[in-house]
Tab-separated table of C-alpha atoms and ligand atoms in Angstrom:
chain	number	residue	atom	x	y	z
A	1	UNK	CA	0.000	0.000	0.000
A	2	UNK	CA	0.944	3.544	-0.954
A	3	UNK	CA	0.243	6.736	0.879
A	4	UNK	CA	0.735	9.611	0.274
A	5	UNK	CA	0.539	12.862	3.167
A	6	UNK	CA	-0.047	16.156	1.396
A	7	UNK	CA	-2.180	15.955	-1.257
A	8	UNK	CA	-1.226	19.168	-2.678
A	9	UNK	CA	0.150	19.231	-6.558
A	10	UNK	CA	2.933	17.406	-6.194
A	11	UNK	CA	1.349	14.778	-3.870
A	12	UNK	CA	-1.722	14.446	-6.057
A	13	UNK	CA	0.399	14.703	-9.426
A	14	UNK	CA	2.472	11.068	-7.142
A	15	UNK	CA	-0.940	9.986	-6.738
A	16	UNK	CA	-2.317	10.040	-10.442
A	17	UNK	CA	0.718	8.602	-11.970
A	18	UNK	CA	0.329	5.402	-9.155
A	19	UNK	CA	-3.226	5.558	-9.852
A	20	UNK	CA	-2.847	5.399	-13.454
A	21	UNK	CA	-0.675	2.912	-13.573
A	22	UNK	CA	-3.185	0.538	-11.145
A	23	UNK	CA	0.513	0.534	-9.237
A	24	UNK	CA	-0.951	-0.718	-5.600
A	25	UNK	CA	-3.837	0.857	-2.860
A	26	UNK	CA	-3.600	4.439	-2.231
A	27	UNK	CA	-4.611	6.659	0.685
A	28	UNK	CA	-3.902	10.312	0.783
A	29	UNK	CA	-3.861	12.200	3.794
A	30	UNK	CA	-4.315	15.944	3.705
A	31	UNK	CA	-4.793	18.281	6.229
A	32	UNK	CA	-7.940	19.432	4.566
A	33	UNK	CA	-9.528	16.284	4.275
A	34	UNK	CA	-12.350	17.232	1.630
A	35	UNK	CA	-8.842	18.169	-1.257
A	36	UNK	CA	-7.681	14.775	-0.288
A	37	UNK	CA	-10.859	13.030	-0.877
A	38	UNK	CA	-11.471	15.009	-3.980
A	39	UNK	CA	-8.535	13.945	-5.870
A	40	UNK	CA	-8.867	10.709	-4.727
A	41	UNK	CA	-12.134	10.863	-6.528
A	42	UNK	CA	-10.904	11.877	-9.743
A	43	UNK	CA	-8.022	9.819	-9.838
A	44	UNK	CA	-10.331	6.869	-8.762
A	45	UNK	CA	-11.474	7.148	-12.870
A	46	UNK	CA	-7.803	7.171	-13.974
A	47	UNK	CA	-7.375	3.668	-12.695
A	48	UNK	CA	-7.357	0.627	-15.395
A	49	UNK	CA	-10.706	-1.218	-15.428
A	50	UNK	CA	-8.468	-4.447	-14.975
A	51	UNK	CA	-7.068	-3.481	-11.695
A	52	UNK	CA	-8.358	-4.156	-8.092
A	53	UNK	CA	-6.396	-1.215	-6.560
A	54	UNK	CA	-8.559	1.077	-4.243
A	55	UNK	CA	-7.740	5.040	-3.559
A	56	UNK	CA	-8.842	6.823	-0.857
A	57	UNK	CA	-8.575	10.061	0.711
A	58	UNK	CA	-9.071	11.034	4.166
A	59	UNK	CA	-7.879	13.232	6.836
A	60	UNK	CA	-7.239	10.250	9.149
A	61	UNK	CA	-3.322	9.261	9.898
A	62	UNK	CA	-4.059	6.183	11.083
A	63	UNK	CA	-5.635	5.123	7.481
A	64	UNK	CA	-1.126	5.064	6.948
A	65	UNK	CA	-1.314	1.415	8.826
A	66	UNK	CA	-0.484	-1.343	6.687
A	67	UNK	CA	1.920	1.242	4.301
A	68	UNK	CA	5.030	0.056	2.074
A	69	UNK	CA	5.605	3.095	1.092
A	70	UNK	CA	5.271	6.628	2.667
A	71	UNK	CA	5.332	9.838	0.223
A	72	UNK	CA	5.617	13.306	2.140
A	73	UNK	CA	4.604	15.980	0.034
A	74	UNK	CA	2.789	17.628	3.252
A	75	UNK	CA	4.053	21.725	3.115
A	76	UNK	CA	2.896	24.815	4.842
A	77	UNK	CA	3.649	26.813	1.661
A	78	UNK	CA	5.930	28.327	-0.686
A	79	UNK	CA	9.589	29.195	-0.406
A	80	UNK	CA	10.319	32.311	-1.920
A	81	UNK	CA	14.599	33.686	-2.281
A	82	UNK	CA	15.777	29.927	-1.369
A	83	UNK	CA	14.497	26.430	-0.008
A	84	UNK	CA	15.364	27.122	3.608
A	85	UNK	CA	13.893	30.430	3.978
A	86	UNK	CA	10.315	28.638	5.068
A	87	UNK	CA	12.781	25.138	6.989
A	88	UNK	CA	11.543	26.615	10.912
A	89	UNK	CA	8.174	25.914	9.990
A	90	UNK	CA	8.636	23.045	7.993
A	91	UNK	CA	10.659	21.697	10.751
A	92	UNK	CA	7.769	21.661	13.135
A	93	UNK	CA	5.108	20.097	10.469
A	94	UNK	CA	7.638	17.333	9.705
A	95	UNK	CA	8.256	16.684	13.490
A	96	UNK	CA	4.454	16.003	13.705
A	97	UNK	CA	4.840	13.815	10.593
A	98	UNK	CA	7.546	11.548	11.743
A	99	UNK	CA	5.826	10.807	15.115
A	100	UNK	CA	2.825	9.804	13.306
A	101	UNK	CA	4.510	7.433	10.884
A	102	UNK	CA	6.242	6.298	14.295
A	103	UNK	CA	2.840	5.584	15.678
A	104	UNK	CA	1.126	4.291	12.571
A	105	UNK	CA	3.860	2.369	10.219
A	106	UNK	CA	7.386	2.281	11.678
A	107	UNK	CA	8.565	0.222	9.191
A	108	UNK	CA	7.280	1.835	5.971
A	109	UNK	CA	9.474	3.015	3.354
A	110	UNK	CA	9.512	6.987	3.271
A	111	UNK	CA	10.205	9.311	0.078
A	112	UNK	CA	10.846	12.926	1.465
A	113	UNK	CA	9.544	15.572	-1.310
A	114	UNK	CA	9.066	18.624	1.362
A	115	UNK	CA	11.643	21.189	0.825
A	116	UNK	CA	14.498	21.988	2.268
A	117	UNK	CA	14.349	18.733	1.475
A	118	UNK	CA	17.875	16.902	3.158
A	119	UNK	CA	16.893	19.094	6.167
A	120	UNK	CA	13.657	17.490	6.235
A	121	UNK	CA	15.119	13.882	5.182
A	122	UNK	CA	17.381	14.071	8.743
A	123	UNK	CA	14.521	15.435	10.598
A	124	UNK	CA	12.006	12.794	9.481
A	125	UNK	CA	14.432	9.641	10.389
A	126	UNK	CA	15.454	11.291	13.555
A	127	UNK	CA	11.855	12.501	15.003
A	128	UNK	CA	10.289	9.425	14.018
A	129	UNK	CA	13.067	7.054	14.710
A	130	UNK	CA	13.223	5.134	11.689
A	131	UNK	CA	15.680	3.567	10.152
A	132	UNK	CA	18.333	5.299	7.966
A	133	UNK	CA	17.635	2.750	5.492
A	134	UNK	CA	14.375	3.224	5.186
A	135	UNK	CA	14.117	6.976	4.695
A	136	UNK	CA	15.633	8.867	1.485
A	137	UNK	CA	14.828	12.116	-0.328
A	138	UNK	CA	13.811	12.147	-3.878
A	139	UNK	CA	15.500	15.761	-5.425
A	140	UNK	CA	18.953	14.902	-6.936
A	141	UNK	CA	17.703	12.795	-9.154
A	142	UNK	CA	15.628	15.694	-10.342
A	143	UNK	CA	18.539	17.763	-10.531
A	144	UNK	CA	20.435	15.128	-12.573
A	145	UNK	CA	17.484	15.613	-14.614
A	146	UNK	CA	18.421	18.991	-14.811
A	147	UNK	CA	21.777	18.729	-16.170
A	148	UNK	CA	21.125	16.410	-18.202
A	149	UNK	CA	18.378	18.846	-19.880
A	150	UNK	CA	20.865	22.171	-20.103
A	151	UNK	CA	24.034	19.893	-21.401
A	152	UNK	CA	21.261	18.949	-24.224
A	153	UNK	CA	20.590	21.773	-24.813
A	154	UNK	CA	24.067	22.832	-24.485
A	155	UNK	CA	25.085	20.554	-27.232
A	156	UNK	CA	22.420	20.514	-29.087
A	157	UNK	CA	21.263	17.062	-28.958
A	158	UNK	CA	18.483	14.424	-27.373
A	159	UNK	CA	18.112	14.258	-23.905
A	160	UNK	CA	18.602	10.449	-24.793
A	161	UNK	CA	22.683	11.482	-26.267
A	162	UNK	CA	23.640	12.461	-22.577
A	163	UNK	CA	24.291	10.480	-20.195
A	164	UNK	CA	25.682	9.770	-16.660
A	165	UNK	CA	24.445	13.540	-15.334
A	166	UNK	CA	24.791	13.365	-11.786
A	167	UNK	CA	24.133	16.087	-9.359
A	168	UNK	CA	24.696	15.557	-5.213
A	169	UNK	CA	24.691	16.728	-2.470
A	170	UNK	CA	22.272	19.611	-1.340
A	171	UNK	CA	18.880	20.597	-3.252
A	172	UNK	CA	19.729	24.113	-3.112
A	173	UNK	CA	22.262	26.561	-3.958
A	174	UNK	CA	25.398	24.264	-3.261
A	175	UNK	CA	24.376	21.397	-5.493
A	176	UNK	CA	27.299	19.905	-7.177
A	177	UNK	CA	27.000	18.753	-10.853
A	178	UNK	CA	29.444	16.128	-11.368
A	179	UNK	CA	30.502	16.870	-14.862
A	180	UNK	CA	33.652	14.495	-14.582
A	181	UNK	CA	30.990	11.657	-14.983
A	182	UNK	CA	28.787	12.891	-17.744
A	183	UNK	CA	29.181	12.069	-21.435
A	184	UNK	CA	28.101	13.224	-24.854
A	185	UNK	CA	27.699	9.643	-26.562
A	186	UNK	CA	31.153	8.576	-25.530
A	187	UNK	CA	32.970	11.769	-24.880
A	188	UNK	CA	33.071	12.671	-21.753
A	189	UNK	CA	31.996	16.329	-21.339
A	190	UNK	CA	34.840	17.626	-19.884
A	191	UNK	CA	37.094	17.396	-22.880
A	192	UNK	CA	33.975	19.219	-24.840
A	193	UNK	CA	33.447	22.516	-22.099
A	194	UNK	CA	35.965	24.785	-20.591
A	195	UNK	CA	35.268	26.675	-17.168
A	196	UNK	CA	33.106	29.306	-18.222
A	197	UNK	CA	30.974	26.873	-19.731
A	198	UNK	CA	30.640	24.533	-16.771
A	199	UNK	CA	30.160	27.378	-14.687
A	200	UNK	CA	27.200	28.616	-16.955
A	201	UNK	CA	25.600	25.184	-16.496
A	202	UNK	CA	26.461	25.169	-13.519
A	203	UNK	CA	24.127	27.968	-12.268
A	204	UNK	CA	21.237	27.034	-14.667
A	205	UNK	CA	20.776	23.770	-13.007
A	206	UNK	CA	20.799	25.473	-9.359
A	207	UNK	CA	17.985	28.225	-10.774
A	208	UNK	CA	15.910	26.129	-12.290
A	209	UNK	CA	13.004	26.360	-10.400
A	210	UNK	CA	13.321	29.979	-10.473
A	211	UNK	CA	13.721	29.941	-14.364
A	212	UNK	CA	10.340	27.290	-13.761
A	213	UNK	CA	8.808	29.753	-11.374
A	214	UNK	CA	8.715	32.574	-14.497
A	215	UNK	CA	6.174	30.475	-16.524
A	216	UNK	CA	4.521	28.489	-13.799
A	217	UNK	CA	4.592	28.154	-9.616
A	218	UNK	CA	6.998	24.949	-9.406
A	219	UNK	CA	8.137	21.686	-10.082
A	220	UNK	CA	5.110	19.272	-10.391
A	221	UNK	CA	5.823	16.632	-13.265
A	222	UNK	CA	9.295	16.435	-13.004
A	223	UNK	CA	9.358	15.594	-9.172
A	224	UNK	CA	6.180	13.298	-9.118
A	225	UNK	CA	7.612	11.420	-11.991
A	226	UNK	CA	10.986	11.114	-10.098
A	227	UNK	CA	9.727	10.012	-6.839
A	228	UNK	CA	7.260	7.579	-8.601
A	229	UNK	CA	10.350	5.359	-10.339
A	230	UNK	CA	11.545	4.945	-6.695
A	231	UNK	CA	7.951	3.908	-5.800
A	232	UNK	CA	7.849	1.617	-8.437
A	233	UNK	CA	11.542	0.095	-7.815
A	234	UNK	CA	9.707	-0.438	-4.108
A	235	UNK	CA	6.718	-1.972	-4.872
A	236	UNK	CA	7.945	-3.988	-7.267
A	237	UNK	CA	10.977	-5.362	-5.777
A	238	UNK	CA	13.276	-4.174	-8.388
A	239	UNK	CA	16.860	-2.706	-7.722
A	240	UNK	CA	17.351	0.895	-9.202
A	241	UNK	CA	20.190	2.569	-9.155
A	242	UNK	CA	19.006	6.302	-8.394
A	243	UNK	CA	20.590	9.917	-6.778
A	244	UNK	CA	19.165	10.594	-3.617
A	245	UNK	CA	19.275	12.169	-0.124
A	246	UNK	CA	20.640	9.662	2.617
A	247	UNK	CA	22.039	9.622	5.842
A	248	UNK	CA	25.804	9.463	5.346
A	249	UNK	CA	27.840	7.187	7.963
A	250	UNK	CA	31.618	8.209	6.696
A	251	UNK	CA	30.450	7.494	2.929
A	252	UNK	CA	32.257	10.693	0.751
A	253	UNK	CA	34.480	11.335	4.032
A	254	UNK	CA	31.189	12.698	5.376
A	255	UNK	CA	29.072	11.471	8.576
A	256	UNK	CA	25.573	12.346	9.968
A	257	UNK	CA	24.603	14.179	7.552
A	258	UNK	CA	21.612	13.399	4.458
A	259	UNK	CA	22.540	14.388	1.240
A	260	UNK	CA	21.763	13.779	-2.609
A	261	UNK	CA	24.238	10.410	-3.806
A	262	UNK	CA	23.896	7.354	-5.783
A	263	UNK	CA	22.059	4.648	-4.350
A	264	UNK	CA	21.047	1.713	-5.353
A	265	UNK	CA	17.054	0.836	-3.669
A	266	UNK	CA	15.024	-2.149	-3.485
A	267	UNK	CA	11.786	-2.729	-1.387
A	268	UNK	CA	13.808	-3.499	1.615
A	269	UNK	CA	15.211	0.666	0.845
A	270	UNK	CA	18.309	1.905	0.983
A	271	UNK	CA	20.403	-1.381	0.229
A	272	UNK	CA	23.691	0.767	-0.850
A	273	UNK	CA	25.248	3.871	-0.526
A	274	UNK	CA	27.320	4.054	-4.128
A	275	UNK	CA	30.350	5.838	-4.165
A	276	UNK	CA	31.565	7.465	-7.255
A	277	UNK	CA	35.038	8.439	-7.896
A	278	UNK	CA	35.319	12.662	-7.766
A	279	UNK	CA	37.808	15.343	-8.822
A	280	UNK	CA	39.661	17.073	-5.780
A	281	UNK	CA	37.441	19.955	-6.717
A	282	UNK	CA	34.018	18.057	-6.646
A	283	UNK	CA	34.831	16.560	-3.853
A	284	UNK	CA	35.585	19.952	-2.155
A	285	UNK	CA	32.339	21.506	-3.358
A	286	UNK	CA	30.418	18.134	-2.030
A	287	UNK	CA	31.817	18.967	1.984
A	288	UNK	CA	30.922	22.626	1.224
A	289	UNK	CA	27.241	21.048	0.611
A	290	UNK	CA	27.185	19.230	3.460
A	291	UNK	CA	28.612	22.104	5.714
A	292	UNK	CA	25.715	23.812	4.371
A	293	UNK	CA	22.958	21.356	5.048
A	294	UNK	CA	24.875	20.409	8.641
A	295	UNK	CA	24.371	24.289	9.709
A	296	UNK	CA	20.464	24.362	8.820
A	297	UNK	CA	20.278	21.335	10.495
A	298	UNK	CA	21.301	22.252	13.849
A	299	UNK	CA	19.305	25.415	13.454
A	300	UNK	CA	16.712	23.025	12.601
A	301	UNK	CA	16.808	21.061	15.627
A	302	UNK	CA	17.666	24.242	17.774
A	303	UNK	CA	14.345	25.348	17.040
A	304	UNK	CA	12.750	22.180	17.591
A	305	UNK	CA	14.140	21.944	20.770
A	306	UNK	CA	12.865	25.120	21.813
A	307	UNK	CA	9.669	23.943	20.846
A	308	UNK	CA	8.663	20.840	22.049
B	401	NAD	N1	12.169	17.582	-3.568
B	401	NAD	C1	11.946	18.269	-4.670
B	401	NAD	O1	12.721	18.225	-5.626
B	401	NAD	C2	10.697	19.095	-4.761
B	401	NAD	C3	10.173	19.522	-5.996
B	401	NAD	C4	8.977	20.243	-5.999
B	401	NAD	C5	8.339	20.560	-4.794
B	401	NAD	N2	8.923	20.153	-3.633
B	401	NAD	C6	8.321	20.452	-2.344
B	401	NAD	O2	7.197	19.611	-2.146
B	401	NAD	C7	6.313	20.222	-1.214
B	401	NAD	C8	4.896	20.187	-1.771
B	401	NAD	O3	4.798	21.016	-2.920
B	401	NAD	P1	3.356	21.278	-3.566
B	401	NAD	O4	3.587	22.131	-4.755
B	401	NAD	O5	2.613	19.996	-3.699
B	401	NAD	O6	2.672	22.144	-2.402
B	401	NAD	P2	1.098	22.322	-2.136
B	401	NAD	O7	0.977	23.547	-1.290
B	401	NAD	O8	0.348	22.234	-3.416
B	401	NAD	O9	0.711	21.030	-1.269
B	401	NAD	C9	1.018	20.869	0.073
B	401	NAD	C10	-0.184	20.204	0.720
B	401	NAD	O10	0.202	19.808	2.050
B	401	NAD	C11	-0.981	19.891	2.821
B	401	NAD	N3	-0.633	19.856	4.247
B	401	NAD	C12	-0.124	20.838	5.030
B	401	NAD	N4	0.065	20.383	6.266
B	401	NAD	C13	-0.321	19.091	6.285
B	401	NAD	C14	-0.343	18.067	7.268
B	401	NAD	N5	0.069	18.304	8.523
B	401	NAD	N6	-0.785	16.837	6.912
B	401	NAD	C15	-1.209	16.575	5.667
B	401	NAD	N7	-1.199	17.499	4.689
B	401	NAD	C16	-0.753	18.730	4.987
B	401	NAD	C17	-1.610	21.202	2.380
B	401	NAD	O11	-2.988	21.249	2.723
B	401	NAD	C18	-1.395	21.139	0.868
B	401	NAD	O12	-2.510	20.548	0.206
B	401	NAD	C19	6.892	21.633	-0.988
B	401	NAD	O13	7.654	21.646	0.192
B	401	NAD	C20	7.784	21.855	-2.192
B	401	NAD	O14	8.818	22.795	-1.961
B	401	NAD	C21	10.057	19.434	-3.587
């Protein structure tokens, strides 16, 4: 069983594509319980007349029992200059989160979507006390996504001609796009851009969902159909090799700390932590990341403290 908490677009945009695919049972839990049960409703006729899958929506948490897989979409609203500018309150909805998937199914599977979103990752596994194996964030595979769209672009070619785009660490300003991996057919990239081109790239994969934000308010489609492959890889027991945010335990040189990295998932979760060979300057720009991320962190749990 699937559920999904926040049943806003990105949770409902999750919901459609499992729907639509008559992937497993669904509930979705919103806050207002009438938007849950409404898309619930209309995805309900986007399910194939040859599947016995139900969907619900409720306001309920304690519909979660019985989950494989937790999605948290759940968000108090909209970040505006950067991802951390709304994390305080975040912080204190995903606290509330985590002790309800504590109380209701401790041993689900959970994809973090809320933003900051290796902030929240930490939180979740820490406030709930579940296992680091069980809890990733889906973003850097997004922003893989990302660069793999602008070195298209770039080139002038398919999406399909690049590949091996890999960006880690943080889902925010100090992302780090691993260009010594990526490849034009065979070519690896590197011997194709100099600096000022990287650099270019660069910042267009940290601003895209400001560039996004121009036309529309934020990632919807991208993100859902991200975090659905990892559903998918989960519920169907297959192993997928995908970036994510994890907790780190000395992987990269770096320790208590979740960040975006290769992993490889099944439906018993996080089954590895891959690590890929960096330049010394990636590598210095990946424990800039985490310093980052390790700072909002503590504020984080400063504020939670103060809280309680
Ligand atoms: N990780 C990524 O790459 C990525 C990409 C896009 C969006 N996001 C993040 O995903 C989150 C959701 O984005 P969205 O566009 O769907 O927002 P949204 O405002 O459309 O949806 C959020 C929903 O959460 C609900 N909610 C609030 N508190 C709740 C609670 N305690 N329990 C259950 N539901 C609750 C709200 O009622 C709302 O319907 C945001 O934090 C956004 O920044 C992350």
């Amino acid at each position: 069983m699937i559920s999904i908490i926040g049943s806003g677009q990105v949770g409902s945009a999750v919901a459609f594509l499992c729907g639509s695919e008559g992937l497993d049972d669904i509930v979705l839990v919103n806050r207002d319980e009438k938007k849950a049960i409404g898309e619930a409703l209309d995805i309900s006729n986007a399910v194939p007349s040859n599947s016995t899958m139900s969907i619900k929506g409720t306001g309920d948490y304690s519909q979660i029992i019985n989950s494989d897989v937790i999605i948290v979409t759940a968000s108090i609203g909209t970040h505006q200059a950067s991802r951390s500018d709304i994390m305080l309150d975040q912080s204190m909805l995903i606290r509330d989160i985590a002790r309800k998937i504590q109380t209701f199914a401790p041993s689900a599977k959970v994809l973090m979507v809320t933003n900051p979103v290796d902030v929240m990752t930490y939180l979740v596994q820490k406030e709930g006390k579940l296992g680091s194996k069980n809890v990733l964030g889906v973003a850097s595979s997004l922003d893989s996504a990302r660069l793999r769209y602008y070195l298209s672009k770039h080139f002038g070619v398919s999406q399909a001609q690049i590949h091996d785009a890999l960006v880690l660490g943080e889902h925010d300003d100090s992302m780090v796009p691993v260009f010594s991996h990526a490849k034009l057919g065979n070519t690896p990239v590197n011997d194709l851009l100099n600096e000022k081109q990287r650099s270019h790239i660069t910042s267009d994969v940290r601003n895209y969902w400001k560039s996004l934000r121009n036309y529309k308010g934020s990632s919807v489609f991208g993100i859902a159909k991200n975090t659905y492959d990892i559903i998918c890889a989960m519920i169907q027991n297959k192993s997928f090799d995908v970036c994510a945010s994890v907790l780190l335990d000395g992987q990269y040189g770096l320790d208590d700390v979740c960040m975006g990295v290769p992993v490889t998932i099944t439906k018993d979760g996080i089954v590895q932590i891959n690590e890929v060979a960096l330049t010394g300057e990636e590598k210095q720009q990946l424990q800039k990341s985490a310093g980052i991320i390790q700072k909002n962190i503590a504020r984080a749990q400063e504020f939670l403290k103060s809280s309680r």
